[in-house]
Amino acid sequence: MEQLMRDFFLFLSKNKTLTKLAKRYGLRFGASRFVAGETIERAVDVIKELNRKGLAVTIDYLGEFVDNEQEANEMANHSIEAIRAIGENKLNSQLSLKMTSMGLDISDELVMKNMRRILDEAKAHGVFVTIDMEDYSRCQKTIDIFKQLKKEYDNVGTVLQAYLYRTEKDIEDLNAYHPNLRLVKGAYKESPEVAFPDKKDVDENFKKIIKMHLLNGNYTAVATHDDAIIEYTKQLVKEHNIPNDQFEFQMLYGIRPERQEQLVREGYTMRVYVPYGTDWYGYFMRRLAERPANVAFVLKGILKK
């Protein structure tokens, strides 16, 4: 049943008609729990509140299905606007982005031009930028572009997904770049030919890549809501005397806020992934696919209206 529900919401996440409707009708039906608003001004207010609680942030202007140059340039402009807002408001925040929003599927020239524009602005404001990993078909291209950008900029990192068989090799391969990596389980529907189908195997691989990356001496963001993975990381760093400034935990805005604040009280860096913007629908559907409890929360919200 849970797998059926997951597949259903992942299917809905790719529906362009529903995406358009969601844009038109705004952040209703519970999405505002997971999305910080549709404008940068609203997002800044949310970040200030999170910072006040001791939480660090990474902000992401949501956008999917970008298929022309003008839209890609506009998406890059939104990222630049967010960077300036971080600098001007002295926020404890980084920036996350998806390269498909910057023109990855249109041309190499376009995506590199937009990425360099963003990273130049980010460098000027002291903002770190993480390139989100998307589905498997774009994985190699994302890594290739990251390697190129890492030769030119210090303020860029990327994401690797524990559910892919290839990830252990990617950790080894990227070690030469001393990368700052966010490690995640992975949220896209992938074939068993490229990804572990069983949660148990994904969890084991997640632990393996966390250990590899930390013991390689690289900065590691462990992005999880899973207490078993959090506890594993705490024990690992204790065992190997890894300082707290070599890693951080990351969670999504609106999911387990009490746990987020608890980790801050325990002395860990805890970063919240805060998405905003009008194109929130696909992101929201993937959150519902990940955790059935989120669906119950949203249904309650709808029924109250």
C-alpha positions as MATLAB code, in Angstrom:
seq = 'MEQLMRDFFLFLSKNKTLTKLAKRYGLRFGASRFVAGETIERAVDVIKELNRKGLAVTIDYLGEFVDNEQEANEMANHSIEAIRAIGENKLNSQLSLKMTSMGLDISDELVMKNMRRILDEAKAHGVFVTIDMEDYSRCQKTIDIFKQLKKEYDNVGTVLQAYLYRTEKDIEDLNAYHPNLRLVKGAYKESPEVAFPDKKDVDENFKKIIKMHLLNGNYTAVATHDDAIIEYTKQLVKEHNIPNDQFEFQMLYGIRPERQEQLVREGYTMRVYVPYGTDWYGYFMRRLAERPANVAFVLKGILKK';
ca = [
       0.000    0.000    0.000;
       2.780    2.415    0.983;
       4.640    1.682   -2.287;
       1.431    2.229   -4.274;
       0.915    5.577   -2.596;
       4.522    6.560   -3.248;
       4.240    5.659   -6.942;
       0.950    7.559   -7.220;
       2.390   10.805   -5.830;
       5.576   10.465   -7.899;
       3.339   10.071  -10.976;
       1.379   13.198   -9.995;
       4.626   15.132   -9.445;
       5.378   14.894  -13.179;
       1.963   16.069  -14.367;
       2.340   19.375  -16.232;
      -1.379   20.245  -16.155;
      -1.520   19.882  -12.373;
       1.695   21.922  -12.101;
      -0.008   24.770  -13.995;
      -3.126   24.560  -11.809;
      -1.000   24.627   -8.666;
       0.765   27.776   -9.895;
      -2.591   29.422  -10.500;
      -4.195   28.546   -7.181;
      -1.232   29.170   -4.935;
      -0.008   27.524   -1.757;
      -3.200   25.889   -0.539;
      -3.992   22.408    0.692;
      -1.158   22.108    3.165;
       1.790   22.897    0.876;
       2.674   25.930    3.023;
       3.907   23.523    5.684;
       6.760   22.498    3.368;
       7.226   25.618    1.202;
       8.237   28.994    2.672;
       6.046   31.120    0.417;
       6.011   32.264   -3.170;
       8.308   35.325   -2.870;
      11.849   35.968   -1.673;
      10.492   38.471    0.881;
       8.373   35.784    2.523;
      11.284   33.319    2.396;
      13.582   35.853    4.121;
      11.102   36.135    7.014;
      11.059   32.343    7.388;
      14.871   32.141    7.290;
      15.232   34.875    9.930;
      12.933   32.907   12.227;
      14.891   29.672   11.660;
      18.215   31.473   12.208;
      16.841   32.887   15.467;
      16.381   29.276   16.646;
      20.012   28.489   15.811;
      19.195   26.677   12.570;
      21.282   27.206    9.429;
      19.456   27.200    6.089;
      19.853   26.380    2.428;
      17.306   28.136    0.214;
      15.964   26.877   -3.110;
      13.826   28.712   -5.663;
      11.598   25.957   -6.994;
      11.334   25.359  -10.713;
      10.684   22.334  -12.911;
      10.085   21.635  -16.619;
      12.258   24.514  -17.873;
      12.495   23.987  -21.618;
      13.553   27.309  -23.126;
      16.432   29.734  -22.750;
      14.352   32.630  -21.463;
      12.914   30.573  -18.582;
      16.357   29.215  -17.691;
      17.776   32.758  -17.551;
      14.847   33.866  -15.378;
      15.478   30.968  -12.992;
      19.133   31.998  -12.742;
      17.996   35.559  -11.991;
      15.852   34.248   -9.106;
      18.915   32.471   -7.678;
      20.928   35.691   -7.943;
      18.103   37.600   -6.224;
      18.155   35.014   -3.407;
      21.944   35.347   -3.012;
      21.650   39.128   -2.735;
      18.856   38.766   -0.160;
      21.076   36.429    1.893;
      23.929   38.956    1.752;
      21.855   42.063    2.426;
      19.970   40.492    5.349;
      23.115   38.800    6.733;
      21.297   35.469    6.826;
      22.932   32.193    7.828;
      21.950   30.592    4.549;
      23.356   28.830    1.536;
      21.703   28.347   -1.870;
      20.559   25.096   -3.493;
      19.537   24.781   -7.132;
      18.615   22.270   -9.814;
      20.608   22.527  -13.017;
      17.597   21.535  -15.142;
      16.211   24.917  -14.038;
      19.372   26.583  -15.364;
      19.186   24.997  -18.815;
      20.846   21.581  -18.333;
      18.484   19.921  -20.828;
      18.758   22.771  -23.341;
      22.500   23.235  -23.902;
      25.835   22.915  -22.087;
      26.683   26.474  -23.034;
      23.500   27.858  -21.440;
      23.775   25.926  -18.171;
      27.484   26.830  -17.753;
      26.780   30.515  -18.452;
      24.002   30.583  -15.839;
      26.010   28.597  -13.277;
      28.989   30.956  -13.611;
      26.703   34.000  -13.240;
      25.271   32.508  -10.054;
      28.616   31.409   -8.602;
      30.237   34.791   -9.308;
      27.421   36.523   -7.402;
      27.593   33.934   -4.615;
      31.355   34.425   -4.292;
      30.872   38.190   -3.941;
      28.414   37.641   -1.060;
      30.218   34.708    0.597;
      27.372   32.285   -0.186;
      27.908   28.553   -0.726;
      25.937   26.902   -3.569;
      24.871   23.244   -3.695;
      23.898   21.668   -7.006;
      21.008   19.285   -6.285;
      21.135   15.841   -7.828;
      18.129   14.963   -9.979;
      17.151   11.673  -11.606;
      19.605    9.023  -12.775;
      19.531   10.097  -16.434;
      21.140   13.411  -15.434;
      23.546   12.080  -12.801;
      26.727   11.783  -14.895;
      26.187   15.147  -16.572;
      25.654   16.809  -13.184;
      28.879   15.325  -11.830;
      30.843   16.338  -14.949;
      29.644   19.942  -14.673;
      30.346   19.976  -10.926;
      33.942   18.861  -11.557;
      34.428   21.646  -14.106;
      32.952   24.305  -11.794;
      34.926   23.019   -8.788;
      38.151   23.778  -10.688;
      36.994   27.400  -10.997;
      35.121   28.014   -7.699;
      35.550   27.017   -4.038;
      31.969   27.855   -3.091;
      30.224   24.958   -4.838;
      29.155   21.463   -3.779;
      26.793   18.793   -5.013;
      24.632   15.883   -3.863;
      25.031   12.107   -4.075;
      22.194    9.607   -3.587;
      22.592    6.439   -1.506;
      20.033    4.441   -3.507;
      22.195    4.398   -6.659;
      24.636    1.509   -7.124;
      27.182    3.893   -8.674;
      27.460    6.244   -5.677;
      30.267    4.436   -3.836;
      32.430    4.764   -6.948;
      31.419    8.442   -7.321;
      32.599    9.117   -3.735;
      35.997    7.609   -4.600;
      36.173    9.449   -7.907;
      35.275   12.859   -6.436;
      37.673   12.592   -3.486;
      40.436   14.236   -5.545;
      38.290   17.413   -5.597;
      37.894   17.501   -1.761;
      34.199   18.139   -2.307;
      31.591   19.383    0.124;
      28.825   16.834   -0.500;
      25.258   16.487    0.681;
      24.486   12.787    1.036;
      20.828   11.731    0.711;
      18.858    8.509    0.299;
      17.276    9.654   -2.992;
      13.679   10.619   -3.835;
      13.142    9.765   -7.520;
      11.591    6.594   -8.873;
      14.483    4.636  -10.407;
      14.850    1.249  -12.084;
      16.287   -1.694  -10.070;
      18.947   -1.798  -12.800;
      20.504    1.397  -11.391;
      19.171    1.668   -7.817;
      18.736   -0.573   -4.780;
      15.052   -1.544   -4.673;
      15.083   -2.452   -0.943;
      15.137    0.185    1.795;
      17.432   -2.003    3.916;
      20.124   -1.964    1.200;
      19.716    1.785    0.671;
      20.235    2.361    4.416;
      23.364    0.193    4.453;
      24.796    2.012    1.439;
      23.921    5.366    3.043;
      25.993    4.434    6.119;
      28.835    3.220    3.909;
      29.070    6.455    1.884;
      28.783    8.670    4.996;
      31.715    6.780    6.518;
      33.782    6.891    3.309;
      33.312   10.618    2.762;
      33.964   11.589    6.397;
      37.054    9.362    6.701;
      38.364   10.877    3.455;
      38.442   14.133    5.470;
      35.794   15.906    3.423;
      32.919   18.080    4.614;
      29.758   15.991    4.785;
      26.124   17.079    4.994;
      24.039   14.123    6.168;
      20.547   14.877    4.870;
      18.080   12.587    6.625;
      15.036   12.481    8.897;
      15.917    8.932    9.955;
      16.984    8.622   13.594;
      18.976    5.445   12.893;
      21.162    7.302   10.341;
      21.528   10.305   12.669;
      22.641    8.036   15.543;
      25.019    6.148   13.242;
      26.655    9.446   12.217;
      26.979   10.629   15.834;
      28.685    7.353   16.839;
      30.954    7.381   13.791;
      32.285   10.899   14.405;
      32.813   10.116   18.097;
      34.716    6.900   17.297;
      37.006    8.614   14.795;
      37.384   11.959   16.615;
      35.889   13.846   13.679;
      35.252   17.474   14.702;
      31.728   18.923   14.539;
      32.862   21.501   11.971;
      33.510   18.744    9.375;
      29.870   17.706    9.058;
      26.289   18.812    9.506;
      22.800   17.377    9.517;
      20.181   18.573    7.036;
      16.413   18.207    7.030;
      13.543   19.602    5.008;
      11.537   22.627    6.105;
       8.350   21.504    7.852;
       9.488   17.957    8.618;
      10.463   17.082   12.223;
      11.084   20.672   13.394;
      11.390   19.557   17.038;
      14.170   17.114   16.098;
      15.926   19.866   14.157;
      15.978   22.131   17.212;
      17.071   19.253   19.446;
      20.157   18.664   17.261;
      21.039   22.365   17.588;
      20.790   22.068   21.389;
      23.111   19.058   21.225;
      25.732   21.260   19.544;
      25.449   20.050   15.949;
      25.126   22.205   12.841;
      21.599   21.617   11.607;
      20.688   23.053    8.204;
      17.097   23.325    6.974;
      16.340   23.046    3.255;
      13.859   25.877    2.608;
      12.132   25.924   -0.791;
      10.058   28.858   -2.041;
       8.487   30.094   -5.279;
       5.380   29.556   -7.384;
       6.523   26.274   -8.958;
       6.123   24.255   -5.743;
       3.845   21.470   -6.974;
       6.381   18.797   -8.045;
       8.427   19.285   -4.881;
       5.292   19.013   -2.722;
       4.178   15.763   -4.413;
       7.616   14.185   -3.834;
       7.357   15.062   -0.124;
       3.969   13.331    0.018;
       5.453   10.308   -1.777;
       8.264   10.034    0.770;
       6.225    9.984    3.953;
       2.614    8.778    4.233;
       2.354   10.779    7.493;
       2.668   13.936    5.391;
      -0.438   12.923    3.420;
      -2.447   12.593    6.644;
      -1.290   16.065    7.701;
      -2.354   17.598    4.378;
      -5.760   15.850    4.358;
      -6.422   17.222    7.850;
      -5.552   20.690    6.557;
      -7.953   20.356    3.605;
     -10.802   19.049    5.747;
     -10.432   21.973    8.148;
     -10.946   24.477    5.293;
];
